[in-house]
Amino acid sequence: MLNDCFILATGLGLDLINGIYMIVDFGAGKTSITTLQGLNIIQNDMPPVNGRGLDEVIKFYLRRQHHLDISLKEAEKLKQNQIDLSENAVDRRICISGFIKNTDIPKDVTLLSSELKRSIINEIDILSNRIIRHIENLEPFIQDKLKTGNIFLTGGSFKLKGLIDIIAAKIPVSHKSYQV
């Protein structure tokens, strides 16, 4: 059985036999940070942050701060459509519909999009710090090879607006990322 990182590397058109690559797969249900040298996995980390976890953080935040219950599907829509992690993101008012906590009584809450952004920023910091720590735990030769553009970000959760920019500001990310 092939590891997902090999499938992703093949999809990116990477030379698996002769190259050294790091693939960060930030999916809905799992995240993996894998460094490949040839056909060998030399390091693999599974940070606790994933797309579904971000949805749960948003849902929990709204429940705790605004006494508003929403579904995970609604939290995912908010994440995809209302959160922009970009440095120059425009803050806008958004209305969220749900139910008063522990009831079936409808409730609407209006808040700024920056509030939702703040609700997940700790998780984003955990992810970016784990990627950096993964690199730091590799041999210097491999670190140098990765820093020449051999770090690839892929997976549906990287569609979160501005997330790629946050990570690319800290490490040299390949322009071929996010194509698979």
mmCIF file of C-alpha atoms in Angstrom:
data_model
loop_
_atom_site.group_PDB
_atom_site.id
_atom_site.type_symbol
_atom_site.label_atom_id
_atom_site.label_comp_id
_atom_site.label_asym_id
_atom_site.label_seq_id
_atom_site.Cartn_x
_atom_site.Cartn_y
_atom_site.Cartn_z
ATOM 1 C CA MET A 1 0.000 0.000 0.000
ATOM 2 C CA LEU A 2 1.377 3.392 -0.971
ATOM 3 C CA ASN A 3 1.709 6.177 1.552
ATOM 4 C CA ASP A 4 -0.285 9.310 0.645
ATOM 5 C CA CYS A 5 2.900 11.379 0.417
ATOM 6 C CA PHE A 6 4.187 9.208 -2.455
ATOM 7 C CA ILE A 7 0.910 9.616 -4.314
ATOM 8 C CA LEU A 8 1.050 13.375 -3.780
ATOM 9 C CA ALA A 9 4.699 13.524 -4.870
ATOM 10 C CA THR A 10 3.838 11.625 -8.030
ATOM 11 C CA GLY A 11 0.929 13.987 -8.697
ATOM 12 C CA LEU A 12 3.287 16.944 -8.333
ATOM 13 C CA GLY A 13 5.652 15.352 -10.869
ATOM 14 C CA LEU A 14 8.564 15.066 -8.423
ATOM 15 C CA ASP A 15 11.621 12.920 -9.123
ATOM 16 C CA LEU A 16 11.098 10.464 -6.279
ATOM 17 C CA ILE A 17 14.213 8.408 -6.979
ATOM 18 C CA ASN A 18 16.758 11.231 -6.805
ATOM 19 C CA GLY A 19 15.130 13.971 -4.770
ATOM 20 C CA ILE A 20 14.640 15.123 -1.211
ATOM 21 C CA TYR A 21 11.225 16.617 -0.511
ATOM 22 C CA MET A 22 8.941 17.614 2.328
ATOM 23 C CA ILE A 23 5.211 17.283 1.759
ATOM 24 C CA VAL A 24 2.734 18.849 4.152
ATOM 25 C CA ASP A 25 -0.710 17.351 3.600
ATOM 26 C CA PHE A 26 -3.214 19.441 5.574
ATOM 27 C CA GLY A 27 -6.466 17.584 5.107
ATOM 28 C CA ALA A 28 -9.861 17.581 6.722
ATOM 29 C CA GLY A 29 -9.266 14.501 8.856
ATOM 30 C CA LYS A 30 -5.514 14.382 9.256
ATOM 31 C CA THR A 31 -2.367 16.333 8.698
ATOM 32 C CA SER A 32 0.983 14.804 7.877
ATOM 33 C CA ILE A 33 4.404 16.353 7.476
ATOM 34 C CA THR A 34 6.611 13.899 5.617
ATOM 35 C CA THR A 35 10.180 14.184 4.396
ATOM 36 C CA LEU A 36 11.202 11.838 1.615
ATOM 37 C CA GLN A 37 14.697 10.986 0.470
ATOM 38 C CA GLY A 38 14.471 8.866 -2.625
ATOM 39 C CA LEU A 39 11.820 6.254 -1.957
ATOM 40 C CA ASN A 40 12.349 6.374 1.801
ATOM 41 C CA ILE A 41 10.380 8.282 4.411
ATOM 42 C CA ILE A 42 13.060 9.775 6.639
ATOM 43 C CA GLN A 43 10.723 11.644 8.951
ATOM 44 C CA ASN A 44 6.966 11.734 9.379
ATOM 45 C CA ASP A 45 4.998 13.850 11.844
ATOM 46 C CA MET A 46 1.280 13.984 12.461
ATOM 47 C CA PRO A 47 0.459 17.309 14.127
ATOM 48 C CA PRO A 48 -2.838 17.499 16.016
ATOM 49 C CA VAL A 49 -4.221 20.251 13.746
ATOM 50 C CA ASN A 50 -6.543 19.360 10.858
ATOM 51 C CA GLY A 51 -9.358 20.945 8.906
ATOM 52 C CA ARG A 52 -12.121 19.255 10.888
ATOM 53 C CA GLY A 53 -10.413 20.358 14.091
ATOM 54 C CA LEU A 54 -10.550 23.978 12.937
ATOM 55 C CA ASP A 55 -14.297 23.534 12.353
ATOM 56 C CA GLU A 56 -14.663 22.193 15.892
ATOM 57 C CA VAL A 57 -12.688 25.129 17.315
ATOM 58 C CA ILE A 58 -15.009 27.582 15.544
ATOM 59 C CA LYS A 59 -18.098 25.726 16.742
ATOM 60 C CA PHE A 60 -16.817 25.589 20.329
ATOM 61 C CA TYR A 61 -15.800 29.262 20.258
ATOM 62 C CA LEU A 62 -19.271 30.405 19.147
ATOM 63 C CA ARG A 63 -20.875 28.193 21.769
ATOM 64 C CA ARG A 64 -18.662 29.506 24.569
ATOM 65 C CA GLN A 65 -18.497 33.190 23.611
ATOM 66 C CA HIS A 66 -21.922 33.759 22.070
ATOM 67 C CA HIS A 67 -24.056 30.862 23.424
ATOM 68 C CA LEU A 68 -24.709 29.898 19.807
ATOM 69 C CA ASP A 69 -24.889 26.292 18.611
ATOM 70 C CA ILE A 70 -24.102 25.636 14.948
ATOM 71 C CA SER A 71 -23.374 22.453 13.009
ATOM 72 C CA LEU A 72 -19.890 21.389 11.979
ATOM 73 C CA LYS A 73 -20.986 21.873 8.381
ATOM 74 C CA GLU A 74 -21.903 25.499 9.148
ATOM 75 C CA ALA A 75 -18.562 25.979 10.950
ATOM 76 C CA GLU A 76 -16.785 24.673 7.850
ATOM 77 C CA LYS A 77 -18.676 27.148 5.656
ATOM 78 C CA LEU A 78 -17.668 29.973 7.986
ATOM 79 C CA LYS A 79 -14.038 28.833 7.823
ATOM 80 C CA GLN A 80 -14.042 28.681 4.039
ATOM 81 C CA ASN A 81 -16.076 31.796 3.289
ATOM 82 C CA GLN A 82 -15.571 34.217 6.182
ATOM 83 C CA ILE A 83 -12.065 33.706 7.576
ATOM 84 C CA ASP A 84 -9.144 35.391 5.848
ATOM 85 C CA LEU A 85 -5.786 34.950 7.578
ATOM 86 C CA SER A 86 -4.095 37.430 5.248
ATOM 87 C CA GLU A 87 -2.231 40.289 6.857
ATOM 88 C CA ASN A 88 -4.324 42.875 5.017
ATOM 89 C CA ALA A 89 -7.678 41.071 5.297
ATOM 90 C CA VAL A 90 -10.708 43.321 5.265
ATOM 91 C CA ASP A 91 -12.695 43.045 8.491
ATOM 92 C CA ARG A 92 -16.403 42.743 7.829
ATOM 93 C CA ARG A 93 -19.568 42.130 9.785
ATOM 94 C CA ILE A 94 -21.085 38.691 9.420
ATOM 95 C CA CYS A 95 -24.359 37.289 10.675
ATOM 96 C CA ILE A 96 -24.358 33.700 11.902
ATOM 97 C CA SER A 97 -27.570 31.784 12.450
ATOM 98 C CA GLY A 98 -27.906 28.896 14.832
ATOM 99 C CA PHE A 99 -29.643 28.026 18.058
ATOM 100 C CA ILE A 100 -29.320 29.258 21.630
ATOM 101 C CA LYS A 101 -26.983 26.864 23.399
ATOM 102 C CA ASN A 102 -28.755 23.710 24.638
ATOM 103 C CA THR A 103 -32.095 24.682 23.075
ATOM 104 C CA ASP A 104 -33.854 24.603 19.742
ATOM 105 C CA ILE A 105 -34.594 28.327 19.878
ATOM 106 C CA PRO A 106 -33.212 30.137 16.794
ATOM 107 C CA LYS A 107 -30.601 32.817 17.380
ATOM 108 C CA ASP A 108 -28.594 35.146 15.141
ATOM 109 C CA VAL A 109 -25.246 36.608 16.131
ATOM 110 C CA THR A 110 -23.462 39.416 14.332
ATOM 111 C CA LEU A 111 -19.719 39.704 14.755
ATOM 112 C CA LEU A 112 -16.608 40.791 12.897
ATOM 113 C CA SER A 113 -14.779 38.321 10.680
ATOM 114 C CA SER A 114 -11.585 39.063 12.644
ATOM 115 C CA GLU A 115 -13.198 37.458 15.700
ATOM 116 C CA LEU A 116 -13.521 34.158 13.842
ATOM 117 C CA LYS A 117 -9.931 34.543 12.648
ATOM 118 C CA ARG A 118 -8.744 34.987 16.245
ATOM 119 C CA SER A 119 -10.672 31.862 17.268
ATOM 120 C CA ILE A 120 -8.425 29.609 15.129
ATOM 121 C CA ILE A 121 -5.113 31.498 15.134
ATOM 122 C CA ASN A 122 -3.619 29.356 17.937
ATOM 123 C CA GLU A 123 -4.247 26.222 15.868
ATOM 124 C CA ILE A 124 -2.607 27.851 12.849
ATOM 125 C CA ASP A 125 0.411 28.758 14.994
ATOM 126 C CA ILE A 126 0.654 25.150 16.194
ATOM 127 C CA LEU A 127 0.648 23.926 12.591
ATOM 128 C CA SER A 128 3.292 26.369 11.353
ATOM 129 C CA ASN A 129 5.496 25.738 14.400
ATOM 130 C CA ARG A 130 5.278 21.969 13.878
ATOM 131 C CA ILE A 131 6.355 22.384 10.252
ATOM 132 C CA ILE A 132 9.337 24.483 11.343
ATOM 133 C CA ARG A 133 10.242 21.998 14.099
ATOM 134 C CA HIS A 134 10.041 19.137 11.582
ATOM 135 C CA ILE A 135 12.632 20.913 9.425
ATOM 136 C CA GLU A 136 14.847 21.763 12.403
ATOM 137 C CA ASN A 137 14.938 18.082 13.430
ATOM 138 C CA LEU A 138 16.411 17.023 10.090
ATOM 139 C CA GLU A 139 20.101 16.743 9.273
ATOM 140 C CA PRO A 140 21.618 20.033 8.022
ATOM 141 C CA PHE A 141 22.219 18.600 4.535
ATOM 142 C CA ILE A 142 18.549 17.705 4.200
ATOM 143 C CA GLN A 143 17.450 21.078 5.619
ATOM 144 C CA ASP A 144 19.550 22.829 2.975
ATOM 145 C CA LYS A 145 18.063 20.691 0.203
ATOM 146 C CA LEU A 146 14.516 21.448 1.364
ATOM 147 C CA LYS A 147 15.212 25.173 1.480
ATOM 148 C CA THR A 148 15.841 25.191 -2.280
ATOM 149 C CA GLY A 149 12.127 24.971 -2.992
ATOM 150 C CA ASN A 150 11.494 21.335 -2.156
ATOM 151 C CA ILE A 151 8.741 21.972 0.409
ATOM 152 C CA PHE A 152 5.221 21.343 -0.879
ATOM 153 C CA LEU A 153 1.921 22.257 0.754
ATOM 154 C CA THR A 154 -1.125 20.310 -0.341
ATOM 155 C CA GLY A 155 -4.519 19.227 0.939
ATOM 156 C CA GLY A 156 -7.927 20.817 1.034
ATOM 157 C CA SER A 157 -7.387 22.716 4.266
ATOM 158 C CA PHE A 158 -4.720 24.859 2.603
ATOM 159 C CA LYS A 159 -7.610 26.527 0.769
ATOM 160 C CA LEU A 160 -8.125 28.614 3.910
ATOM 161 C CA LYS A 161 -7.473 32.156 2.683
ATOM 162 C CA GLY A 162 -4.062 33.465 3.714
ATOM 163 C CA LEU A 163 -2.815 30.244 5.326
ATOM 164 C CA ILE A 164 -0.280 29.523 2.609
ATOM 165 C CA ASP A 165 1.092 33.054 2.952
ATOM 166 C CA ILE A 166 1.588 32.602 6.712
ATOM 167 C CA ILE A 167 3.645 29.457 6.196
ATOM 168 C CA ALA A 168 5.492 30.766 3.125
ATOM 169 C CA ALA A 169 6.623 33.774 5.185
ATOM 170 C CA LYS A 170 8.470 31.359 7.500
ATOM 171 C CA ILE A 171 9.800 28.700 5.114
ATOM 172 C CA PRO A 172 10.565 28.526 1.373
ATOM 173 C CA VAL A 173 7.497 26.863 -0.129
ATOM 174 C CA SER A 174 7.548 25.517 -3.676
ATOM 175 C CA HIS A 175 5.428 27.331 -6.240
ATOM 176 C CA LYS A 176 4.168 23.894 -7.339
ATOM 177 C CA SER A 177 2.337 23.499 -4.035
ATOM 178 C CA TYR A 178 -1.441 23.269 -3.795
ATOM 179 C CA GLN A 179 -1.809 21.829 -7.311
ATOM 180 C CA VAL A 180 -2.827 18.318 -6.263
#
